[in-house]
Short mmCIF file of N, CA and C in Angstrom, two decimals:
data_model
loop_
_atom_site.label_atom_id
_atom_site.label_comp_id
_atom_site.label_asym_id
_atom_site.label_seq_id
_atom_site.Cartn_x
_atom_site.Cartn_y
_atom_site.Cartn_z
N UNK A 30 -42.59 -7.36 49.28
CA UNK A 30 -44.02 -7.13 49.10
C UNK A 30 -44.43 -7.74 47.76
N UNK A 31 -45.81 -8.47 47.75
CA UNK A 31 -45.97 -8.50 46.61
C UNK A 31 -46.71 -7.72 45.58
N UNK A 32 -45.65 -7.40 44.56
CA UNK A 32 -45.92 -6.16 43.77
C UNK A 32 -47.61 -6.77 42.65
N UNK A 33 -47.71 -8.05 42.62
CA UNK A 33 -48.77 -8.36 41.88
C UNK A 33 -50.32 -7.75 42.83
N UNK A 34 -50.07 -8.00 44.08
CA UNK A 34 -50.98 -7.55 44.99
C UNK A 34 -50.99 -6.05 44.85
N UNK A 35 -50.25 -5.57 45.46
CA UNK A 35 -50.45 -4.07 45.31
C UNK A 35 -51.24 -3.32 44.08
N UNK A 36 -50.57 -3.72 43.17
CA UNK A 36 -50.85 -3.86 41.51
C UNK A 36 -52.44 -3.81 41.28
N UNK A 37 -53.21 -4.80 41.92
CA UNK A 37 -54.32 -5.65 41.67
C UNK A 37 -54.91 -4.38 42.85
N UNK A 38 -54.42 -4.48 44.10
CA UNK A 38 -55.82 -2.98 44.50
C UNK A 38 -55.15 -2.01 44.17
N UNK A 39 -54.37 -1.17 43.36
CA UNK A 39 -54.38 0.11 43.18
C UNK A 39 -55.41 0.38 41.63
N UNK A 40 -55.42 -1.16 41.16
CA UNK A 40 -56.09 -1.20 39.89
C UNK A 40 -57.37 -0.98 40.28
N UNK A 41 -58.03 -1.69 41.32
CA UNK A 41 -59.29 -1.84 41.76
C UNK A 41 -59.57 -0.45 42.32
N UNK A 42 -58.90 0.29 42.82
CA UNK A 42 -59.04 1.82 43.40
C UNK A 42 -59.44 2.50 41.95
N UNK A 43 -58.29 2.65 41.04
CA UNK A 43 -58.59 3.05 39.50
C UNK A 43 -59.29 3.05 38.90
N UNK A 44 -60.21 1.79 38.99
CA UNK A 44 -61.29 1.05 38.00
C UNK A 44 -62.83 1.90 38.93
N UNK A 45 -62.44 1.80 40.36
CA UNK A 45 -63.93 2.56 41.28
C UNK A 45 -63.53 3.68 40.60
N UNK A 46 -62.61 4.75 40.58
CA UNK A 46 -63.07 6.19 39.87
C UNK A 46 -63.23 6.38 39.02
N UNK A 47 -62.76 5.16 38.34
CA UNK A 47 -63.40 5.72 36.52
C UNK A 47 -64.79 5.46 36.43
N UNK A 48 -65.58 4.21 37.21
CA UNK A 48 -67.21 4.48 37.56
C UNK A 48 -67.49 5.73 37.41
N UNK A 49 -67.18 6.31 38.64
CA UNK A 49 -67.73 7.50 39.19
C UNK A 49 -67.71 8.67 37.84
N UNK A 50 -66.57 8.25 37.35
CA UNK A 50 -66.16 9.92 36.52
C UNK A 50 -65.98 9.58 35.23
N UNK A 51 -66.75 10.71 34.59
CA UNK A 51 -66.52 10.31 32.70
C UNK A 51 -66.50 11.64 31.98
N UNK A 52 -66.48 11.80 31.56
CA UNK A 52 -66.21 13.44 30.25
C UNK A 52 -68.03 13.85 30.97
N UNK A 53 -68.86 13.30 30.89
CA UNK A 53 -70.26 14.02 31.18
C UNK A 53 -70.56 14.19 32.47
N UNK A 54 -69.19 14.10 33.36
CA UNK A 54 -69.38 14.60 34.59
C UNK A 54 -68.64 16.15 34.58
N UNK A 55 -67.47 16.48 33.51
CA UNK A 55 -67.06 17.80 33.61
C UNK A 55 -68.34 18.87 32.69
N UNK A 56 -68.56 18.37 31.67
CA UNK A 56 -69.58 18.97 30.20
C UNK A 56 -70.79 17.93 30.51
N UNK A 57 -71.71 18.77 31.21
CA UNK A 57 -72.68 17.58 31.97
C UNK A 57 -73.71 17.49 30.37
N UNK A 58 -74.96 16.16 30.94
CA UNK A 58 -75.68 16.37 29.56
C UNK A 58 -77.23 17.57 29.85
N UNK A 59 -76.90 17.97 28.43
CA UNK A 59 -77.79 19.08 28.05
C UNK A 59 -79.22 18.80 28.55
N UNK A 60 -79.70 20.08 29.08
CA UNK A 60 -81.40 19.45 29.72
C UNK A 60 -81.59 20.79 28.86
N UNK A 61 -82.57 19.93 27.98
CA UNK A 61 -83.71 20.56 27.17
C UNK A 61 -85.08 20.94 27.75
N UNK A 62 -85.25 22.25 27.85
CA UNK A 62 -87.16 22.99 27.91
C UNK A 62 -88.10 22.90 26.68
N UNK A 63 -88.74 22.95 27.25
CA UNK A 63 -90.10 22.82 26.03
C UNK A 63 -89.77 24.38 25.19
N UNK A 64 -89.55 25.32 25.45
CA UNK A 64 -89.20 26.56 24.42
C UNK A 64 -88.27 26.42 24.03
N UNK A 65 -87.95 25.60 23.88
CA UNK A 65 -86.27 25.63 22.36
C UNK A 65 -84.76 25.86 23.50
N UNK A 66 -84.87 26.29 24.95
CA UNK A 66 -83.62 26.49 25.67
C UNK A 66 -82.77 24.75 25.99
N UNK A 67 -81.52 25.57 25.90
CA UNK A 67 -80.77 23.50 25.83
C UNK A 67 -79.73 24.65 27.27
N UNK A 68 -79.44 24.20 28.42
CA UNK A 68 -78.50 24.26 29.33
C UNK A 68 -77.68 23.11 29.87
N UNK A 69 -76.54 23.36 29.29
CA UNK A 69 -75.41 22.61 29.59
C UNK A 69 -74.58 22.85 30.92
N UNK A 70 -74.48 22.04 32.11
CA UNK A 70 -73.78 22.41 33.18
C UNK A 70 -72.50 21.90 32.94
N UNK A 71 -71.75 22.77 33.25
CA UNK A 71 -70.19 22.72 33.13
C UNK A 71 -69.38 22.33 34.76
N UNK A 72 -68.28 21.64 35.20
CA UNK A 72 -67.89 21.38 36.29
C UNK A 72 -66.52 21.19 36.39
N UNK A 73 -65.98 21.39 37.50
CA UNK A 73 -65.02 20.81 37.93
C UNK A 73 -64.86 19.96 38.65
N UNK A 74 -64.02 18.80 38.61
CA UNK A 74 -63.61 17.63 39.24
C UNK A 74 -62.10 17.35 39.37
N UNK A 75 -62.43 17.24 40.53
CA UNK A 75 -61.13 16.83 41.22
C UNK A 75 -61.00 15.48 42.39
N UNK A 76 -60.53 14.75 41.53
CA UNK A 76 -59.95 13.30 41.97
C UNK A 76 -58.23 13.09 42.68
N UNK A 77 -58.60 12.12 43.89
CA UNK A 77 -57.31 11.81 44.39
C UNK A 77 -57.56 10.26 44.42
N UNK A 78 -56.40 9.52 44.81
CA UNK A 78 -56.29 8.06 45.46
C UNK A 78 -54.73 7.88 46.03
N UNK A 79 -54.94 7.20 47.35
CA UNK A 79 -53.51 6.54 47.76
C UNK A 79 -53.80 5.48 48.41
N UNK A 80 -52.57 4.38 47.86
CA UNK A 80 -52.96 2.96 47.98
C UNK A 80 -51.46 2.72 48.62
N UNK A 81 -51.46 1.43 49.61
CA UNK A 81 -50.48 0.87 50.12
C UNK A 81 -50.52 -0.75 50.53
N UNK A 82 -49.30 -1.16 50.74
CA UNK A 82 -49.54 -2.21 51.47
C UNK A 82 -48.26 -3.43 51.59
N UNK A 83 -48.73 -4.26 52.55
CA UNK A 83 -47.12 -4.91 52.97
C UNK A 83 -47.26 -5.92 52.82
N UNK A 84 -45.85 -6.91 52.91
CA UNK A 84 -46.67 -8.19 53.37
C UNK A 84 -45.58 -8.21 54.68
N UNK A 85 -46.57 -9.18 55.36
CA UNK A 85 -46.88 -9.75 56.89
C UNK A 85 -45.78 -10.97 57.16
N UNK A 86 -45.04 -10.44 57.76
CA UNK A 86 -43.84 -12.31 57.92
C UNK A 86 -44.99 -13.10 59.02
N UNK A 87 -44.90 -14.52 58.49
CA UNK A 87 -45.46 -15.34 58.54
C UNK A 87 -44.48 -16.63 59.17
N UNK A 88 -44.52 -17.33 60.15
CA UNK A 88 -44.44 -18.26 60.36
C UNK A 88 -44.63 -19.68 59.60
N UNK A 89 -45.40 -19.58 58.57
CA UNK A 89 -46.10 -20.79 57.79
C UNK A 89 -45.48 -20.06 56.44
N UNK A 90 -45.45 -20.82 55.56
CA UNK A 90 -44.68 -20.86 53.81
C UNK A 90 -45.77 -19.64 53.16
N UNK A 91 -47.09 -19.67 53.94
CA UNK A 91 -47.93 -19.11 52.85
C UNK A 91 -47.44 -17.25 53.44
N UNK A 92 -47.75 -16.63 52.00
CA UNK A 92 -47.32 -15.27 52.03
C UNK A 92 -48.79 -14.59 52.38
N UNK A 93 -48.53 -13.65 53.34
CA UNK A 93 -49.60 -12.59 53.95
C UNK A 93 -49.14 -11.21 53.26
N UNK A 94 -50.26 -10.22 53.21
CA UNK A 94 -50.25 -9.71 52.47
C UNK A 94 -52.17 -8.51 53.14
N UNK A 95 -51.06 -7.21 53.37
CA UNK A 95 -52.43 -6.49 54.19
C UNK A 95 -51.86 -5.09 53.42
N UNK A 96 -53.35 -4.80 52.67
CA UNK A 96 -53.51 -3.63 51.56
C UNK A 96 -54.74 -2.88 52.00
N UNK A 97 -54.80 -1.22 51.94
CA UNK A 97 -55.78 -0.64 51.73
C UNK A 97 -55.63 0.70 50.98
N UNK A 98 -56.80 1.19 50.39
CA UNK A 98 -56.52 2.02 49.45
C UNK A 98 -58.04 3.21 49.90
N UNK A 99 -57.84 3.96 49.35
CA UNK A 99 -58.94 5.29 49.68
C UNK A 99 -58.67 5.63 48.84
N UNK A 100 -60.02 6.79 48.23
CA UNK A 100 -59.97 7.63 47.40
C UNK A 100 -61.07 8.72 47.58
N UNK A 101 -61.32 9.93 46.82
CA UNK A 101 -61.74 11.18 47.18
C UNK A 101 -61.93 11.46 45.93
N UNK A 102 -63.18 11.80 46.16
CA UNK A 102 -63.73 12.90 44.50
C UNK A 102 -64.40 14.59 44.84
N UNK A 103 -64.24 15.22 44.42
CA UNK A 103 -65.30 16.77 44.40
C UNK A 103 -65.35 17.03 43.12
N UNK A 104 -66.72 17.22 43.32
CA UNK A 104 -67.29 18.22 41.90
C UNK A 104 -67.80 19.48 42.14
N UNK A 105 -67.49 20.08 41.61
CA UNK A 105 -67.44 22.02 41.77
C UNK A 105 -68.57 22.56 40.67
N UNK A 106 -69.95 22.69 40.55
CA UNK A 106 -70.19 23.63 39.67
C UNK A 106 -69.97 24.35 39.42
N UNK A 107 -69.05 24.89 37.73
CA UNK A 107 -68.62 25.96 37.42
C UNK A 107 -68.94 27.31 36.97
N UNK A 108 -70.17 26.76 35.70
CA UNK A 108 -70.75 27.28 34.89
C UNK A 108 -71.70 27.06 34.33
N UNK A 109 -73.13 27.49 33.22
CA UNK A 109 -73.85 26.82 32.58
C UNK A 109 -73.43 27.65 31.56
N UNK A 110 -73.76 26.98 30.31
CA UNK A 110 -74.04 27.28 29.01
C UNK A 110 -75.43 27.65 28.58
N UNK A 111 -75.93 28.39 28.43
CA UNK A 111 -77.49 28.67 27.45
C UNK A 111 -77.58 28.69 26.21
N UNK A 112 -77.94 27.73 25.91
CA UNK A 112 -78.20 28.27 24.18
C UNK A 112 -79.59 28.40 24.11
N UNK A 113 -79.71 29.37 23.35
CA UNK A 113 -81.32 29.85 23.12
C UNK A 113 -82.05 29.43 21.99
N UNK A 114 -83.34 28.95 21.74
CA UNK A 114 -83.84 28.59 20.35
C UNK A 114 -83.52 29.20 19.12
N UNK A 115 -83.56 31.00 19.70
CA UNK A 115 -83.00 31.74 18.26
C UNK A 115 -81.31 31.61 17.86
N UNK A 116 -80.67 30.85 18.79
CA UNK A 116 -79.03 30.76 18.41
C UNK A 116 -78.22 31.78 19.44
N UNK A 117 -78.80 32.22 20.66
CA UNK A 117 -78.33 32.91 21.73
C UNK A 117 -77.31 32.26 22.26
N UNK A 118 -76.61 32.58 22.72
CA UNK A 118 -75.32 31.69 23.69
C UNK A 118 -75.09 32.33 24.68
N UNK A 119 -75.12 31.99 26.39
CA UNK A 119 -74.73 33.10 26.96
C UNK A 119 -73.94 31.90 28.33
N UNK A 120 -73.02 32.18 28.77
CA UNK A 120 -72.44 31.46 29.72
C UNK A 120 -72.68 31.99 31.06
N UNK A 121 -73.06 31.38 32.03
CA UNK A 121 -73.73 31.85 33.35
C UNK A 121 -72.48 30.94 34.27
N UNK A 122 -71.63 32.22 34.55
CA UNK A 122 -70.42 31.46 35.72
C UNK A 122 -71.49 31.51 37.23
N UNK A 123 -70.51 30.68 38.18
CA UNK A 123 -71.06 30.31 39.41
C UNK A 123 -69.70 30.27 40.07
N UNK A 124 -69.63 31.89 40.54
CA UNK A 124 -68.55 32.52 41.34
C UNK A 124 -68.95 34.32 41.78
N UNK A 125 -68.16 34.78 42.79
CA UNK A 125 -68.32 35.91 43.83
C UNK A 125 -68.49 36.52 42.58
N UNK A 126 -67.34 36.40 41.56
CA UNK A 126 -67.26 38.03 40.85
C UNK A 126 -67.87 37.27 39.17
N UNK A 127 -69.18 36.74 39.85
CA UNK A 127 -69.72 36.15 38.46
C UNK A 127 -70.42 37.34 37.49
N UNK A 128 -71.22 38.07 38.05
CA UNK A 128 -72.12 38.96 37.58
C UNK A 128 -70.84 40.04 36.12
N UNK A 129 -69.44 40.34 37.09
CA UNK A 129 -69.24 41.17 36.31
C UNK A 129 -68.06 40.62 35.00
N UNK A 130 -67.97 39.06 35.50
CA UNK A 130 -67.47 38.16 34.05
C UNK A 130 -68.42 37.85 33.56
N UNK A 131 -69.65 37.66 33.43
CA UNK A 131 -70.51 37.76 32.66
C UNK A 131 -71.34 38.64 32.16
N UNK A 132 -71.10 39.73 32.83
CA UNK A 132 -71.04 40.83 31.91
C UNK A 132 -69.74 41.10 30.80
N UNK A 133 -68.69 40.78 31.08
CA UNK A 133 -67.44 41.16 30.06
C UNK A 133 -68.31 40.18 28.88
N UNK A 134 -68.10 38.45 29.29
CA UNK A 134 -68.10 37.73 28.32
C UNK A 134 -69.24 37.95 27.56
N UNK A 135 -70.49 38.54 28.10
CA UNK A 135 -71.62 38.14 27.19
C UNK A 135 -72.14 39.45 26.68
N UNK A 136 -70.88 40.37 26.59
CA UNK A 136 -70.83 41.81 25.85
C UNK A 136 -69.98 41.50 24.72
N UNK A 137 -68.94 40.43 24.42
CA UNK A 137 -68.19 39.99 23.31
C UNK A 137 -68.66 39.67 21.93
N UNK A 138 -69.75 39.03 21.97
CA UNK A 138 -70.58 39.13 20.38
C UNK A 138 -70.92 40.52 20.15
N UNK A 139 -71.46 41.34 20.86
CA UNK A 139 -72.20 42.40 20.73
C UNK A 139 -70.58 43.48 20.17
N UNK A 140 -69.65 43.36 20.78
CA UNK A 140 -68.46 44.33 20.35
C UNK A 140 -67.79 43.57 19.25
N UNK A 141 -67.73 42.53 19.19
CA UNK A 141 -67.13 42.17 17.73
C UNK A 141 -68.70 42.46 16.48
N UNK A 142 -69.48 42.20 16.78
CA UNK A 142 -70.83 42.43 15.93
C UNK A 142 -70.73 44.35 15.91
N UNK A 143 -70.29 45.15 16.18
CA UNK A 143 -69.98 46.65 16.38
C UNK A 143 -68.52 46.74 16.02
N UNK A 144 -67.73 46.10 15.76
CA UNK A 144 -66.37 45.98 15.27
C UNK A 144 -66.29 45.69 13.63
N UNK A 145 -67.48 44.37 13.68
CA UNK A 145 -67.38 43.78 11.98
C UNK A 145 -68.29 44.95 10.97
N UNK A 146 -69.32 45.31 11.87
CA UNK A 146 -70.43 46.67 10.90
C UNK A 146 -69.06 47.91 10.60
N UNK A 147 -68.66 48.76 11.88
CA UNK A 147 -67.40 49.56 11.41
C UNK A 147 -66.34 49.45 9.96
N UNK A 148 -66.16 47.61 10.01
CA UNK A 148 -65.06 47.61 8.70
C UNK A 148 -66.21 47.43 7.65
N UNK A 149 -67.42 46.95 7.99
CA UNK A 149 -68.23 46.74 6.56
C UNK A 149 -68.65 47.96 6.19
N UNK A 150 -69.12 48.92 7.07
CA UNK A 150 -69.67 50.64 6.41
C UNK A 150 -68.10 51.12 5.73
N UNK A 151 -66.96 50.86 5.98
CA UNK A 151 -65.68 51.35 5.92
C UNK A 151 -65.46 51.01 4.22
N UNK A 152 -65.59 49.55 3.92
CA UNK A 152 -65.63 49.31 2.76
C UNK A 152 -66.48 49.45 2.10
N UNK A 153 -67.91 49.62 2.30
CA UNK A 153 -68.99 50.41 1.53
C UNK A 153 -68.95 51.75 1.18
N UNK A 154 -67.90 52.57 1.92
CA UNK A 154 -67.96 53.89 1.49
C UNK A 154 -67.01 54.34 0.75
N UNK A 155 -65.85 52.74 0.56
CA UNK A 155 -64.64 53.37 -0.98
C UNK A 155 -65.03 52.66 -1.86
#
């Protein structure tokens, strides 16, 4: 087989998904509102490719040579990010048991902010 061929479309398979896919397809870009909100969509992607190919015995000197290649992309919305004008952050998953991970996660400032006051009244009172 010739390995320069093969070579040349598995490259060409390679080169179509890197089109398709770049860092601002996982950390999409930020869409800004007129009130100060910036939401960042977050994703998953998942890429495949399989490439093959032979060559053809030929009767005549010249070398034959029969290649094809496929490939497959999905993108999964995961999550958004909110940031709020006043400096809010709140992550909005996009799953069954979203409501009650976003309740854990976006109770975490609020218990470390109730964690850091505890040691600061602690050292204000020796």
């Amino acid at each position: 087989m010739s390995e320069n061929k093969l070579s040349e479309t598995m490259k060409n398979s390679i080169d179509g998904i890197k089109q398709m896919i770049d860092v601002n397809t996982i950390i999409g870009d930020p869409i800004d509102f007129p009130d100060g909100t910036h939401i960042i969509p977050v994703s998953k992607v998942s890429f495949g490719f399989g490439s093959g190919g032979s060559d053809i015995p030929a009767k005549n000197e010249k070398e034959l040579f029969g290649g094809a290649t496929g490939a497959g992309v999905s993108i999964q919305p995961l999550a958004f990010i909110v940031i709020k004008r006043d400096g809010d952050v709140k992550l909005l998953q996009m799953s069954v048991n979203a409501e009650k991970e976003n309740a854990i996660i976006n109770t975490i400032p609020e218990v470390v902010d109730k964690i850091a006051d505890i040691f600061d009244s602690k050292k204000s009172s020796d």
